Structures are given as C-alpha cells and as structure tokens.
Coordinates of C-alpha atoms and ligand atoms in Angstrom, one line a residue:
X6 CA 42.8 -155.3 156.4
X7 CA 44.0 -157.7 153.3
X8 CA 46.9 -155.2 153.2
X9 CA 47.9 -155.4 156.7
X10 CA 47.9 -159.3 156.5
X11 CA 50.2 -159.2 153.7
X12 CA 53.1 -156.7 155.2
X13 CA 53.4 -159.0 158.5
X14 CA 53.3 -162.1 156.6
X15 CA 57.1 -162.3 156.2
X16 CA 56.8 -165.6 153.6
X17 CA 55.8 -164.5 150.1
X18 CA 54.0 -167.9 149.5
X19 CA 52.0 -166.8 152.9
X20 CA 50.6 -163.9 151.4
X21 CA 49.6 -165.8 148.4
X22 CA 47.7 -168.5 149.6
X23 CA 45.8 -165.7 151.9
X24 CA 45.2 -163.9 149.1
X25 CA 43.7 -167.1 147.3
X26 CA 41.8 -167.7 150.3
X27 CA 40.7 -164.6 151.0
X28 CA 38.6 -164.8 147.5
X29 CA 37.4 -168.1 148.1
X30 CA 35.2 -167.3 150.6
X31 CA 33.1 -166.1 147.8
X32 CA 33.0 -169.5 146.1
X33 CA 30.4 -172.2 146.2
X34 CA 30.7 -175.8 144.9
X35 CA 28.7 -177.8 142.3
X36 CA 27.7 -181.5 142.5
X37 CA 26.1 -183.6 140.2
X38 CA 25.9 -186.6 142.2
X39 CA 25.4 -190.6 141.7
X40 CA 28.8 -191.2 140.2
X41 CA 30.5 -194.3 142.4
X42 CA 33.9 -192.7 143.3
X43 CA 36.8 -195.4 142.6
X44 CA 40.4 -194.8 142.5
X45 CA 43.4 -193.4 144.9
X46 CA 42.7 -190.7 147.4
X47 CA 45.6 -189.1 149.4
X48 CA 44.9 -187.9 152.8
X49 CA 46.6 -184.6 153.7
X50 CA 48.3 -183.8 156.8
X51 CA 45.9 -183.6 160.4
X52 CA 44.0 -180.1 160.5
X53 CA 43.6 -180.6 164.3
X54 CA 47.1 -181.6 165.0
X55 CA 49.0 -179.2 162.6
X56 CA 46.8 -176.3 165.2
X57 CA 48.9 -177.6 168.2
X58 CA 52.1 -178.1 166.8
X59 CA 52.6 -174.8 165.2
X60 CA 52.3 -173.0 168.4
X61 CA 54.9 -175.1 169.8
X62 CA 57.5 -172.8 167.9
X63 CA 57.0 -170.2 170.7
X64 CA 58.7 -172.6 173.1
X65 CA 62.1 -172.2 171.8
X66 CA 64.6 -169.9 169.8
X67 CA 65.5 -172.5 167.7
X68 CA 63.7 -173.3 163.7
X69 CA 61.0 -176.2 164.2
X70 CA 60.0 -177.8 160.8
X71 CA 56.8 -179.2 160.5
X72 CA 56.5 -181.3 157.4
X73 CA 53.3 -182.5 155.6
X74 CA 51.6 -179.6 157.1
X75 CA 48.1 -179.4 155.6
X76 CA 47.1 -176.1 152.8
X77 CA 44.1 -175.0 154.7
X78 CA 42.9 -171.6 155.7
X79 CA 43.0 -172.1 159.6
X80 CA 46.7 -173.0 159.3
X81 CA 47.5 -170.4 157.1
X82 CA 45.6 -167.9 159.7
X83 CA 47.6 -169.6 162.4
X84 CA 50.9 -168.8 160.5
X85 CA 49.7 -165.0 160.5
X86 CA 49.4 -165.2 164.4
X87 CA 52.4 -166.7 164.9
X88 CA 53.8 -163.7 162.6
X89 CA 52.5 -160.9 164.8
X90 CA 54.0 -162.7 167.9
X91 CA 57.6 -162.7 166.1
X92 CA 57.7 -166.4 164.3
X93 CA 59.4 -166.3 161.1
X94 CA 57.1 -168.8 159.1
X95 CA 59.2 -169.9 155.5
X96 CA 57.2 -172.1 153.4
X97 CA 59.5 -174.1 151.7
X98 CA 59.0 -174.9 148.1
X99 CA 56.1 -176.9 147.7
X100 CA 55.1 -177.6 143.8
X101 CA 51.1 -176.6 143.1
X102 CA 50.7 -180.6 142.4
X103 CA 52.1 -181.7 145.8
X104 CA 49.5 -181.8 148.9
X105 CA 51.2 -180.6 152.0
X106 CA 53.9 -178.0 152.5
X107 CA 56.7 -177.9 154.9
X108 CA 57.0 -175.0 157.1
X109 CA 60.0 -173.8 159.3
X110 CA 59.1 -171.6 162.3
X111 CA 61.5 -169.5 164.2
X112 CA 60.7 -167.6 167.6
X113 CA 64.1 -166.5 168.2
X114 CA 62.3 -163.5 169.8
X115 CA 58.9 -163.3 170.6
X116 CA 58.1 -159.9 169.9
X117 CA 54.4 -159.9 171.5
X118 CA 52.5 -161.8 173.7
X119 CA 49.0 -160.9 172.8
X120 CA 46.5 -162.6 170.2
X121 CA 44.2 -160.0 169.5
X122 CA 40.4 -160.2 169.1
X123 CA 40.1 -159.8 165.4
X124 CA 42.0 -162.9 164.9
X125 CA 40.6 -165.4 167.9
X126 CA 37.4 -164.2 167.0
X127 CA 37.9 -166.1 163.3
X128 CA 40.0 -168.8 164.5
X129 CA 39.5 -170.7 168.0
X130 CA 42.3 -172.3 167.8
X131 CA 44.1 -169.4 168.3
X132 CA 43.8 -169.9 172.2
X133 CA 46.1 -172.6 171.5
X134 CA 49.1 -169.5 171.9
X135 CA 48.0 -169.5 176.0
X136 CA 50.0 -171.9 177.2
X137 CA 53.1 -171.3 174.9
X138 CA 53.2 -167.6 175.5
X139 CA 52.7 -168.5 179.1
X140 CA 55.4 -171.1 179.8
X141 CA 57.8 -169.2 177.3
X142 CA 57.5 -165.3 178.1
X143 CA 56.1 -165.9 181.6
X144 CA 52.7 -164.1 180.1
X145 CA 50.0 -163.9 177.7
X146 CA 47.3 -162.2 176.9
X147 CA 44.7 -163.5 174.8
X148 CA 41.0 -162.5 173.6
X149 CA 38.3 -164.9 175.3
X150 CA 37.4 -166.9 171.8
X151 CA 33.4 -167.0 172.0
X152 CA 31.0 -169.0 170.5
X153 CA 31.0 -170.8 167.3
X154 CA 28.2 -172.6 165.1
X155 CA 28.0 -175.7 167.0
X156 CA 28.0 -174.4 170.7
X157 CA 29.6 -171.9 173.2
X158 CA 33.0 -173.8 173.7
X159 CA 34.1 -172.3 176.8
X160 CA 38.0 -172.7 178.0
X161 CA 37.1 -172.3 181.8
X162 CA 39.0 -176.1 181.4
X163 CA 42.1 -174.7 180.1
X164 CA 42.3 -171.7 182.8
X165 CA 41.6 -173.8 185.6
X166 CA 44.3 -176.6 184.7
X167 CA 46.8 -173.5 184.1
X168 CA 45.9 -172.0 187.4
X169 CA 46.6 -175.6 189.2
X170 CA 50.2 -175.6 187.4
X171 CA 50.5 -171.9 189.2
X172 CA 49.7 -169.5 186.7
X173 CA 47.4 -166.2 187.6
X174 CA 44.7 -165.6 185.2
X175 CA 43.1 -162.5 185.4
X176 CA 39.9 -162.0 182.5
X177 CA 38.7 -158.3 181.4
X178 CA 37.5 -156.4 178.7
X179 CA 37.3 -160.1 176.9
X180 CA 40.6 -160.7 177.3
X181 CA 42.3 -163.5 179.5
X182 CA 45.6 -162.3 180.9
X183 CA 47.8 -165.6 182.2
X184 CA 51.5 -164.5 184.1
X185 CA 53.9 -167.4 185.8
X186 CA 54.8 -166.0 189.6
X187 CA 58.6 -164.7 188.7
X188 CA 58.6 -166.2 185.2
X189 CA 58.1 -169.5 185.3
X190 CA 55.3 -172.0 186.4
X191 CA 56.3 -174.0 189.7
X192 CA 54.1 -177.0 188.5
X193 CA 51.0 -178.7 190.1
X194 CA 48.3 -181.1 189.2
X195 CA 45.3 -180.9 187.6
X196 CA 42.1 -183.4 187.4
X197 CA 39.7 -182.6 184.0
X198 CA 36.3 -183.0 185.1
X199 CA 35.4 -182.7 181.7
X200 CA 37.7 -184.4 178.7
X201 CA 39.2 -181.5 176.8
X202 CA 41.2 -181.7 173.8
X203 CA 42.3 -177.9 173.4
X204 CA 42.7 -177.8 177.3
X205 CA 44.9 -180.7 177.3
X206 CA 46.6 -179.2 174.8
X207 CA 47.5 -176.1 175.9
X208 CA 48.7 -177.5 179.7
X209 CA 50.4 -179.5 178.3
X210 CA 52.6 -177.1 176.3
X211 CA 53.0 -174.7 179.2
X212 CA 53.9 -178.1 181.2
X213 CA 57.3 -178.5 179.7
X214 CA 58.8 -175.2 180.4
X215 CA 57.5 -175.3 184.2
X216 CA 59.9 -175.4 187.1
X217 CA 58.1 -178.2 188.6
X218 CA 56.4 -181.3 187.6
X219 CA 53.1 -180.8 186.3
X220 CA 50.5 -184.0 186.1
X221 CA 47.5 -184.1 184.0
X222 CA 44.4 -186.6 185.2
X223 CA 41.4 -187.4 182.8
X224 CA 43.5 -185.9 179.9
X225 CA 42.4 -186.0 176.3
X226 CA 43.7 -189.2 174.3
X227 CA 43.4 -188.0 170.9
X228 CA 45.4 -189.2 168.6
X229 CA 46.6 -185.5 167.7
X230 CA 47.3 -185.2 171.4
X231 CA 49.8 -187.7 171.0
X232 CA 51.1 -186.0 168.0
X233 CA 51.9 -183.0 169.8
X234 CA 53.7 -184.8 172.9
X235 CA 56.0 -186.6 169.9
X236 CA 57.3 -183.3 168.9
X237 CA 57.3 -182.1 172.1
X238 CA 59.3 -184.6 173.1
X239 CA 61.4 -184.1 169.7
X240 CA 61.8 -181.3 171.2
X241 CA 63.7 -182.5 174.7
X242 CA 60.6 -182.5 177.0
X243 CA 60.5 -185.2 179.3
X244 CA 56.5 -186.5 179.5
X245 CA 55.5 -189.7 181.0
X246 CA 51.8 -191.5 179.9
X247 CA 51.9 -190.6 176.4
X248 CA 48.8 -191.6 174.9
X249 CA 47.1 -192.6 178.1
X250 CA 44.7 -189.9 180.3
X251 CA 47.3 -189.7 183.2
X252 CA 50.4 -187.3 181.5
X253 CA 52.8 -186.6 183.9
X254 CA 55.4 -183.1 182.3
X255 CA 58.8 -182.8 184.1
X256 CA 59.2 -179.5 183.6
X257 CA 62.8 -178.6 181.4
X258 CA 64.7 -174.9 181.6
X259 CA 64.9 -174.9 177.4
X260 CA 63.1 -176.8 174.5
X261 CA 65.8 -177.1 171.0
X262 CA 64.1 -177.3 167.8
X263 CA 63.3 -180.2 165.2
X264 CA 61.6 -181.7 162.7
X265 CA 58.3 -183.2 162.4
X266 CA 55.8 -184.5 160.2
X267 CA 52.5 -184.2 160.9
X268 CA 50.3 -187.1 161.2
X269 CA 47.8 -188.1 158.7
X270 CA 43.9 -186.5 159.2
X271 CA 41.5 -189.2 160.3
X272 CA 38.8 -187.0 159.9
X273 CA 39.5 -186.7 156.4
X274 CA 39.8 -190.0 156.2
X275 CA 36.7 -190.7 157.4
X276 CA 34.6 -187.8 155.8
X277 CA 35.9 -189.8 152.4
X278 CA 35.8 -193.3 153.4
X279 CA 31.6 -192.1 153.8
X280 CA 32.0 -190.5 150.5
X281 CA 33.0 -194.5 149.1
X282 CA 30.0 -195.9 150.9
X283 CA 27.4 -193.4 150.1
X284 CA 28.6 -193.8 146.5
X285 CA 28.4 -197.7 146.1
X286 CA 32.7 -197.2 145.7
X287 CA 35.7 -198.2 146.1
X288 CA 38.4 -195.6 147.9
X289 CA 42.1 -196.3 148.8
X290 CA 42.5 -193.7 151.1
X291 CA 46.8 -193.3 150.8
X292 CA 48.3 -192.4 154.2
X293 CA 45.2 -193.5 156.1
X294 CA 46.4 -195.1 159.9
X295 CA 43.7 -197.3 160.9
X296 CA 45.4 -197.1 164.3
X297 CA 43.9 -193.5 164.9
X298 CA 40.4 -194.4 163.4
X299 CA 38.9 -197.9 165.1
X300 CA 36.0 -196.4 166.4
X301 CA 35.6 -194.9 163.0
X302 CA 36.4 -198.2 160.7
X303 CA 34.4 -200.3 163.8
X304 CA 30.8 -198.5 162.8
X305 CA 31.5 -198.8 158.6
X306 CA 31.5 -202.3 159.2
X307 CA 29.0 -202.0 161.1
X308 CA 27.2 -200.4 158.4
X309 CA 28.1 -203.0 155.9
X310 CA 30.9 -201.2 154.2
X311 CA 34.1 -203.8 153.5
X312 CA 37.3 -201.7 155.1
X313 CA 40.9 -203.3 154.4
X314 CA 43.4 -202.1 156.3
X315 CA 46.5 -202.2 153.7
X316 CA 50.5 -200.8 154.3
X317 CA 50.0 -198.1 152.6
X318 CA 46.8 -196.8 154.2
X319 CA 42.7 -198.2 153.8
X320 CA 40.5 -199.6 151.6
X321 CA 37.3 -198.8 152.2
X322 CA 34.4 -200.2 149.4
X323 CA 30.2 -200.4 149.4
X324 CA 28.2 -201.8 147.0
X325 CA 25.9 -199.2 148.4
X326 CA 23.5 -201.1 150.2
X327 CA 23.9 -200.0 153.7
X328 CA 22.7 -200.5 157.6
X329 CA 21.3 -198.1 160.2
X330 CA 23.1 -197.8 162.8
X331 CA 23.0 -196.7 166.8
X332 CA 25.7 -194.5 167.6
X333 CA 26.9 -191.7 170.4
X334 CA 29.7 -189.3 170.5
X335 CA 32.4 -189.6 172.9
X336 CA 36.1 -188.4 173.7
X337 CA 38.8 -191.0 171.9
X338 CA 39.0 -194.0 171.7
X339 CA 35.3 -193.6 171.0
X340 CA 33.0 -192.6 168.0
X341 CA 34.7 -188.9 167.4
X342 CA 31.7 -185.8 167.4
X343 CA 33.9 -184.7 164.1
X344 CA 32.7 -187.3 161.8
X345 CA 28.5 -187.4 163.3
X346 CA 27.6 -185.3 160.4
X347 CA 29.6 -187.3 157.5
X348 CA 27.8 -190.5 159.1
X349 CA 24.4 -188.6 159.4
X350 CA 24.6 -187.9 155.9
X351 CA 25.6 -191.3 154.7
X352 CA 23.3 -193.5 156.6
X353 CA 20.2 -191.3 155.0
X354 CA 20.6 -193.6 152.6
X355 CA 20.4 -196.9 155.0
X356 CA 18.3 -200.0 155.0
X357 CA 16.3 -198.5 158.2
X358 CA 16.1 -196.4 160.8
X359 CA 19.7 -195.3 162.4
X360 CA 19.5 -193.1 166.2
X361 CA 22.7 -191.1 166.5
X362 CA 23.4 -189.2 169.4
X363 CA 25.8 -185.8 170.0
X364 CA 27.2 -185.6 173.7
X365 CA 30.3 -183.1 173.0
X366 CA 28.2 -180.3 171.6
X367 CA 25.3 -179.2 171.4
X368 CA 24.6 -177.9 168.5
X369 CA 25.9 -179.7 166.2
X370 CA 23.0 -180.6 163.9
X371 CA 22.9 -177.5 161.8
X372 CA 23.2 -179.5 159.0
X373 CA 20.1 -181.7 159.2
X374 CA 17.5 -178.9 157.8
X375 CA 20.0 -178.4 154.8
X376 CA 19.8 -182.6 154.5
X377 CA 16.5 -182.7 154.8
X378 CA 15.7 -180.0 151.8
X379 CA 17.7 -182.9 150.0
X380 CA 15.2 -185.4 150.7
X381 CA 16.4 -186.8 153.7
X382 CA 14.5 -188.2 156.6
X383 CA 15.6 -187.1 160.2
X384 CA 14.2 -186.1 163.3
X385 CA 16.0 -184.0 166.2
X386 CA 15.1 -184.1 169.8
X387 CA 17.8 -182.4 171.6
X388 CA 20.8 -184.5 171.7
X389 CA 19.6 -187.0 169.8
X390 CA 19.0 -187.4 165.8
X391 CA 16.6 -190.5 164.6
X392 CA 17.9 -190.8 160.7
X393 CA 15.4 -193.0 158.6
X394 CA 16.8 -194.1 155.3
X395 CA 15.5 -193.1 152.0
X396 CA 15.8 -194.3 149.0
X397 CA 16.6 -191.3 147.2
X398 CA 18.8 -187.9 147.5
X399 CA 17.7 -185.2 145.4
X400 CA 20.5 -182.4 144.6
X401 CA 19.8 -178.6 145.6
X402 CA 21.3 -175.6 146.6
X403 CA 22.3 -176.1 150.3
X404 CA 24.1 -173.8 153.2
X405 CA 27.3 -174.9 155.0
X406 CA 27.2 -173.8 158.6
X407 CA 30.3 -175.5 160.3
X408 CA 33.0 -177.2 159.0
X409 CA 31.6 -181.0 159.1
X410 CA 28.4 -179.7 158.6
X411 CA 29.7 -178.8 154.9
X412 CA 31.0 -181.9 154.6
X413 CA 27.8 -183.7 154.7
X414 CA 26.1 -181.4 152.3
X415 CA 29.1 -182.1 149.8
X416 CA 28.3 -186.4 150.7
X417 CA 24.4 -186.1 150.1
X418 CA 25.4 -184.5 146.9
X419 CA 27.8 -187.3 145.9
X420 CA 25.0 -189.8 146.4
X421 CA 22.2 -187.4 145.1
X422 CA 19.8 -187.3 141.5
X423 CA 20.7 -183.9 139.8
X424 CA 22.7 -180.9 141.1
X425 CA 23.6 -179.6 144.4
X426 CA 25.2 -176.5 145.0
X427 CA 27.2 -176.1 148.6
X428 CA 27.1 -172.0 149.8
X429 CA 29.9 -170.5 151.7
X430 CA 32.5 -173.0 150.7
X431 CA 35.0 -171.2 153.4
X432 CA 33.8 -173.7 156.0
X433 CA 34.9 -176.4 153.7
X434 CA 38.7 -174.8 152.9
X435 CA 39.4 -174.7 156.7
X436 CA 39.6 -178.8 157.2
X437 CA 39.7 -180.4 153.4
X438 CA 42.9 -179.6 151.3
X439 CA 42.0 -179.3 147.7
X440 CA 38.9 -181.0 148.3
X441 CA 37.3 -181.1 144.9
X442 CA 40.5 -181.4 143.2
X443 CA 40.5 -185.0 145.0
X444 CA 37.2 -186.0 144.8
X445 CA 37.0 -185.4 140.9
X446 CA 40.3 -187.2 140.5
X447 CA 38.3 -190.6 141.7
X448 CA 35.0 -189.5 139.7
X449 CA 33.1 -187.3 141.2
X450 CA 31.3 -184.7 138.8
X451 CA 31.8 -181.3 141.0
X452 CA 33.2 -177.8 140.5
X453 CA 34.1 -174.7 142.6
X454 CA 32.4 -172.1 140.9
X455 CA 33.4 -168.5 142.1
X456 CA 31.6 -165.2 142.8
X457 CA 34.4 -163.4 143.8
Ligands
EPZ3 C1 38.9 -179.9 169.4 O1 38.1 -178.8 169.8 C2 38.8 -180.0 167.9 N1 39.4 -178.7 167.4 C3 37.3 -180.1 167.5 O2 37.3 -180.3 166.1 C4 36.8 -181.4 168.1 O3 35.4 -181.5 167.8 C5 36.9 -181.3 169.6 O4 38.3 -181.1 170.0 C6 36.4 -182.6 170.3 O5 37.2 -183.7 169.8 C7 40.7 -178.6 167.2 O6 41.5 -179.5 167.6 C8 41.2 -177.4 166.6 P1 37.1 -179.8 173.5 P2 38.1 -178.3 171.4 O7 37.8 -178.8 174.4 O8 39.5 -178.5 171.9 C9 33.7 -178.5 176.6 C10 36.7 -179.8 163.9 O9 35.6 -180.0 163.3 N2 34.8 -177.5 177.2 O10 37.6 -181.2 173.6 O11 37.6 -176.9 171.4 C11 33.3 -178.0 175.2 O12 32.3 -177.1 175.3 C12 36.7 -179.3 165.3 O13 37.8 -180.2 163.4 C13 34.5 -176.8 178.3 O14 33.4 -177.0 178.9 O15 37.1 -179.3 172.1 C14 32.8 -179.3 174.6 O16 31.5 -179.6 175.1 C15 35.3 -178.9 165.8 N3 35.4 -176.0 178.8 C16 33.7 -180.4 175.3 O17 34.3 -179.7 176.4 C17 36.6 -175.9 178.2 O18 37.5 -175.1 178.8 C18 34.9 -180.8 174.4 O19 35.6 -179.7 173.9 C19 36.9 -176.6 177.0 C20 36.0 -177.4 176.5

C-alpha cells in the first residue's frame, strides 16, 4: 500500500513526509506536567481551511499556490487524492525549521473523477472533491464517507443543496455518483435546514462553474468559509454575501489560477491559548486573528484568563486560578464544538462547577473517561457535560480517540503531577503541526517517543 502511495505521489517531498507519517502512527507522547509554558508560539496555517482550498485546484487548468499551507497528515492525504485525480502537487522548498510549506497545484487535466473508498474512508474531508469534480468534469463519483469517532456525519446536506443547483445524484454500492444535465449545473437555490460547514463548502465550489446563479440561505459563516470564497474569488468567481449566511454564486464559464495564503488556525490557537491558562502562563500566540476567535477569547475571560489582542497576534496569560464556566456549542460566530474538549480539559481545574453542553455532535465526549483516569471530575448526561474542578491532575497513560479529544489529554498532562503518556498520537498529527516541537520550545517537559 506504502508503495503505491509513493509512485502516484509525483512530489518527492510528498512521499517523504508520508513516509514520516506513515511511522508515526506508531508513536505516543510523554508529558511530565506542571511546568507554566511562557514564551512565543507560532500558529501554523488553518487545518480546516487548507481541506477546502486544495480541492479548489480541480476548478481550473491553471497552477493555484497555496502558501502557509499547514504539515499535517490530512493535508498530506489530501495531496495524494488530488494526485490520483491528475493534480500535480510540487512542494516548494520548505527548510525543516520553517512551519508551513507552499504548495502549487495543477489540474491541467483531471485524469479521474472518482475518490475511492480506501481513501474517504481515512479522511472525510475527502468528500470535499464532490462539488469540484462536479462543476469541473460535469461528474463525480465518490465513496459515501461513514462514521467517525464523534458521530455519524451524514452529507444528505451537501447532496440535497447540489441537487437544488441541478445536479443528479444517484447513491450505490456506497458510492454517491453526482452528473450536471449536459455538463454544467444550470443553478438554483438552496435553504440549509441544518448549518453545514463541509456542505456549504462543497456548493459552494460547484456554484462558481454553474451556468446559472446559485444562492445559498442559512449557509455556514466560518471563518474558513470565508477563506475559501477569498480564493475563490482570487480566482475570478463572482460571489455576493461573503461572510454572511445568504451567498449568492454567479456562476462563470472558467476559474484562472492564483495565489493564496492560508489563514491562520484558530483552533490551534485556542487548543494553546488553554494550554497558557491550564499552566498558570503566559503564551503569545504569533499569527493569532482575534477576528476569527471572539467566541473563543469571550469565554477565557470569562474564565479569568487576561487575553491581549496585539499586531502581531494574542497574548493570552493565567495566573492559573480559574472560573467555571456555562457554555454550548453552536455554528460561528458562536462557541466552536472544535475547541469543547480543550475547554473541558482546562476548566477541570476551575474554582467550581462548569456545565458545558455539545449540540453539533454527539459524541464528542470520548475524551472525558481518559480525563477522568487523570483525576478529573465530570459527569455526562447526554449532550451535556457538568465539569467540577479539582485541585489536582495526576499524569497517566491515556488514549486519544478523535482529534480534539487528544488534545485535551496532551492539556491535562501540561497541568498534571507526574507523567502522562498520550496513545495513538496519529489523531494529534492530523490538526497540530509539530506540536511538541512548540510546546517544549515555551517549556513544556514532553517527548514523542516511538514504537515504530
Ligand atoms: C467541519 O466538519 C470541520 N471539519 C469539523 O472539524 C467541525 O467540527 C465542523 O465543521 C463543525 O464546525 C473540516 O472542516 C474538515 P458540519 P463538517 O457539516 O463539515 C450535521 C476538527 O476537529 N450534518 O458543519 O463535517 C453533522 O452531523 C473537525 O477539526 C448533517 O446532518 O461538519 C453535524 O451534526 C471535526 N448532514 C452538523 O451537521 C450533512 O450533510 C455540523 O456538521 C452534513 C452535516
């Protein structure tokens, strides 16, 4: 299998970092906690944005260079995809010390049009090649994603908004097949009952090659939704709404390439600004926008923590003495489901009792077992987590089971007495770039320690 990656990954630097990865999926990492973290942390490129700008390659024949892209496994995986559907993906010279690469993309042909089962199966974001494929080669044909750790993530949202812009979509044998009525898409409207980042997402990028005009109501407001209409746009598509939940797509006959950079991750961001207040710190997180993360900076203050919002990014300091809190889930602008486990884990430590509640997924609590073998003090009733601060963490060997989940494991162990040791460090390689290398760099005592 490790072979076949590497003959259709056509960039040398590709087939290294899979091979890199590949092994690391053995590894686990070591904390020995209590250290304050202090210093100057820089925050890589957005995982969930640079996952719906690469497919936007398909969309034209012309090289699209995405600068600051992120070194994680999913976008690496991604890169592989896009190699099987004819993308040229050249990494261009990034020095081992520099976070971020930049990648150029070429679909001068696309050579395939179907993502096949043993990739969407690892990666979900795969279904993000739908609507490209779709509004590019007038067909697609990709395997249904399933289930992942924190709930059954259906797409019926991104068929049905598809369908209303005119596609067919036609599902067997686990596969969804999606074809445009001679070619192209005439255009429609479609109303999300439910918001929908990866459904917005992928209307939206088989909006701008449409024959029509295609509107979007209730749409997604992520910030990494805007990031994807700013390239798209870079790009010559003509959107109207950006940024709000009504995106109206004037369909164009060709997209031209550019160049982008990817916007900063304010997950990241906000997975270590909780690593500053669990630790009693002080973190500048470099490249931080406070623009994308109120909702997120709104509840640390909440909880006590002093945030400065500076040019160059956020300060974010605790003298560890922290609040409970009461908070819920929601789509953007509100408290983002991607950083409940990071907040979970640093408000075990709070001055009381804190009530957080999950209304995106639901089952995203699969770290509170691992937590509570740490010492911590939670209780789950469905949606809803009641978090009762302790005094003390106590390190141990732990599990990661989803990608945030793993990041609260790594927080309890920053704030924890003795050692913890985080399993299946995969989960953690496909959202933080060269995480320990940046948490050790401001003081934390931690290690990856290999099996492989
Ligand atoms: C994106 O996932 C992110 N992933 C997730 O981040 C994030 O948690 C999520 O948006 C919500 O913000 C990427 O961007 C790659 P949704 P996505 O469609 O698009 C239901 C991380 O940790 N739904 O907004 O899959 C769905 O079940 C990851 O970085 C349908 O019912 O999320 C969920 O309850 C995890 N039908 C809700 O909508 C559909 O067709 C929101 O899902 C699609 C979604």
């Amino acid at each position: 299998m490790f072979a076949a990656l590497c003959r259709r990954s056509r960039s040398p630097s590709l087939r290294a970092t899979q091979l890199t990865l590949r092994t690391q999926s053995m590894d686990r990492i070591h904390i020995r906690g209590c250290n304050p973290l202090n210093g100057r942390l820089p925050i890589s490129g957005a995982k969930n944005a640079a996952l719906t700008l690469l497919p936007c390659a398909l969309l034209t024949d012309e090289p699209v260079t995405l600068r600051n892209l992120p070194r994680l496994a999913d976008v690496d995986s991604f890169g592989h995809l896009l190699n099987q559907l004819g993308v040229s993906t050249m990494i261009e010279g990034a020095r081992p010390e520099d976070f971020g690469r930049v990648m150029t993309l070429r679909a001068g042909r696309v050579t395939s049009t179907e993502a096949p089962y043993d990739i969407v199966r690892k990666m979900r974001a795969s279904i993000l090649v739908l609507g490209p494929l779709l509004a590019r080669a007038g067909e697609a044909r990709v395997s249904l994603p399933g289930g992942c750790a924190i709930g059954n993530r259906p797409i019926d949202l991104h068929l049905k908004a598809l369908e209303a812009f005119g596609a067919v979509i036609e599902i067997s044998a686990g596969y969804v097949r999606a074809s445009a009525p001679d070619g192209g898409l005439p255009g429609g409207m479609f109303t999300f009952p439910v918001v929908s980042v990866g459904a917005t997402e992928n209307a939206l990028m088989a909006a701008v090659l449409a024959k029509g005009t295609c509107i979007l109501e209730n749409a997604a407001r992520e910030p990494e939704i805007v990031d994807l209409c700013r390239l798209l746009v870079a790009m010559g598509a003509d959107i109207e709404g950006i940024g709000s939940d009504k995106l109206t797509i004037y369909g164009r006959d060709r997209l031209h390439g550019a160049t982008y950079s990817v916007m900063p991750d304010r997950i990241e961001a906000g997975s270590y600004a909780c690593a500053a207040a669990i630790t009693g710190g002080s973190l500048e997180l470099a490249g931080a926008n406070a623009d994308d993360m109120h909702a997120i900076l709104a509840a640390l203050r909440d909880a006590g923590v002093d945030v400065q919002e500076t040019k160059g990014g956020i300060i974010v300091s605790s003298d560890g003495k922290l609040k409970p809190l009461t908070l819920s889930t929601a789509p953007f602008p509100a408290f983002p489901t991607d950083m409940q486990a990071q907040f979970m884990a640093m408000l075990t430590k709070a001055d009381g009792a804190s009530v957080l509640t999950e209304t995106i997924f639901e089952n995203r609590y699969m770290h509170v077992p691992e937590l509570t073998r740490m010492g911590a003090d939670i209780g789950v009733n469905g949606r809803t987590a009641v978090v009762r601060g302790v005094d003390r963490l106590v390190g141990a060997p732990v599990m990661a089971t989803d990608l945030r989940a793993s990041m609260s494991l790594i927080l309890a162990g920053l704030a924890a007495e003795g050692e913890t040791q985080v399993n299946r460090v995969y989960h953690l390689d496909r959202g933080y770039e060269r995480l320990e290398e940046k948490l050790s760099a401001v003081g934390a005592d931690i290690e990856r320690v290999s099996d492989g």
